[in-house]
Structure formats: structure tokens, C-alpha cells
CSV table of C-alpha atoms in Angstrom, one decimal:
chain,number,residue,atom,x,y,z
T,1,UNK,CA,109.9,87.4,92.2
T,2,UNK,CA,109.2,91.1,92.0
T,3,UNK,CA,109.1,91.8,95.7
T,4,UNK,CA,111.7,89.3,97.0
T,5,UNK,CA,113.3,91.9,99.2
T,6,UNK,CA,110.3,92.4,101.4
T,7,UNK,CA,110.6,88.7,102.3
T,8,UNK,CA,114.3,89.0,102.9
T,9,UNK,CA,113.9,92.0,105.1
T,10,UNK,CA,111.2,90.3,107.1
T,11,UNK,CA,113.3,87.2,107.7
T,12,UNK,CA,116.4,89.3,108.6
T,13,UNK,CA,114.4,90.7,111.5
T,14,UNK,CA,112.9,87.3,112.4
T,15,UNK,CA,109.3,88.5,111.9
T,16,UNK,CA,106.3,86.6,110.7
T,17,UNK,CA,104.0,87.5,107.9
T,18,UNK,CA,101.3,88.1,110.5
T,19,UNK,CA,103.5,90.6,112.4
T,20,UNK,CA,104.2,92.6,109.2
T,21,UNK,CA,100.5,92.4,108.2
T,22,UNK,CA,99.6,93.9,111.6
T,23,UNK,CA,101.9,96.8,110.9
T,24,UNK,CA,100.4,97.3,107.5
T,25,UNK,CA,96.8,96.8,108.7
T,26,UNK,CA,96.1,94.1,106.3
T,27,UNK,CA,95.5,90.3,106.5
T,28,UNK,CA,98.3,87.8,106.5
T,29,UNK,CA,97.0,86.4,103.2
T,30,UNK,CA,97.2,89.8,101.5
T,31,UNK,CA,100.8,90.3,102.8
T,32,UNK,CA,101.7,86.8,101.6
T,33,UNK,CA,100.4,87.7,98.2
T,34,UNK,CA,102.6,90.8,98.2
T,35,UNK,CA,105.7,88.6,99.0
T,36,UNK,CA,104.8,86.1,96.3
T,37,UNK,CA,104.2,88.8,93.7
T,38,UNK,CA,100.6,87.8,93.3
T,39,UNK,CA,99.4,91.3,94.3
T,40,UNK,CA,101.0,94.6,93.3
T,41,UNK,CA,101.9,96.6,96.4
T,42,UNK,CA,100.0,99.9,96.6
T,43,UNK,CA,102.1,103.0,97.0
T,44,UNK,CA,100.9,103.8,100.5
T,45,UNK,CA,101.9,100.2,101.6
T,46,UNK,CA,105.3,100.6,99.9
T,47,UNK,CA,105.8,103.8,102.0
T,48,UNK,CA,104.8,102.0,105.2
T,49,UNK,CA,107.2,99.1,104.5
T,50,UNK,CA,110.1,101.5,103.6
T,51,UNK,CA,109.5,103.5,106.8
T,52,UNK,CA,109.1,100.4,109.0
T,53,UNK,CA,112.4,98.9,107.7
T,54,UNK,CA,114.1,102.3,107.4
T,55,UNK,CA,115.1,101.8,103.8
T,56,UNK,CA,114.3,103.4,100.5
T,57,UNK,CA,111.4,102.4,98.2
T,58,UNK,CA,114.0,102.1,95.4
T,59,UNK,CA,115.6,99.3,97.4
T,60,UNK,CA,112.3,97.5,97.8
T,61,UNK,CA,111.7,97.8,94.1
T,62,UNK,CA,115.2,96.5,93.2
T,63,UNK,CA,116.1,99.8,91.6
T,64,UNK,CA,119.2,100.1,93.8
T,65,UNK,CA,121.3,97.9,96.0
T,66,UNK,CA,121.7,100.8,98.6
T,67,UNK,CA,119.2,100.4,101.4
T,68,UNK,CA,119.1,104.2,102.2
């Protein structure tokens, strides 16, 4: 799964897909598709996710194991 870390981060904070979707201003279905890897996450959404979780985009993309 390409974006498995976004699911892990969401679950670590006990958040629902709907709650994250509200932060990103998208539907729960679109966010679910991001988590499943069915949709590529646009750059602006990656930035919002990284800012929200206070982590690096490289961490989200599995390019590093360091969160910051």
C-alpha cells in the first residue's frame, strides 16, 4: 500500500476518516481512496497532511523512517 502511513497516523490519534477528510476539505470517500492507494494524493493535500500530523512529506511517502 503506497500511503499506508496516513492510515497509521490517523489511527495513532484515534481519528476517523471523516475527521481527516474535514481537515482536508474533501469527502470521506476521497480520503478513503487515498488511504487505499486508489487515488494519488495531490501535492497540496500531502502538505496539509504533513502539517496536520507535524511530520515530513518524505515520511508520508516512505522515503524515510524519521517523522521530522
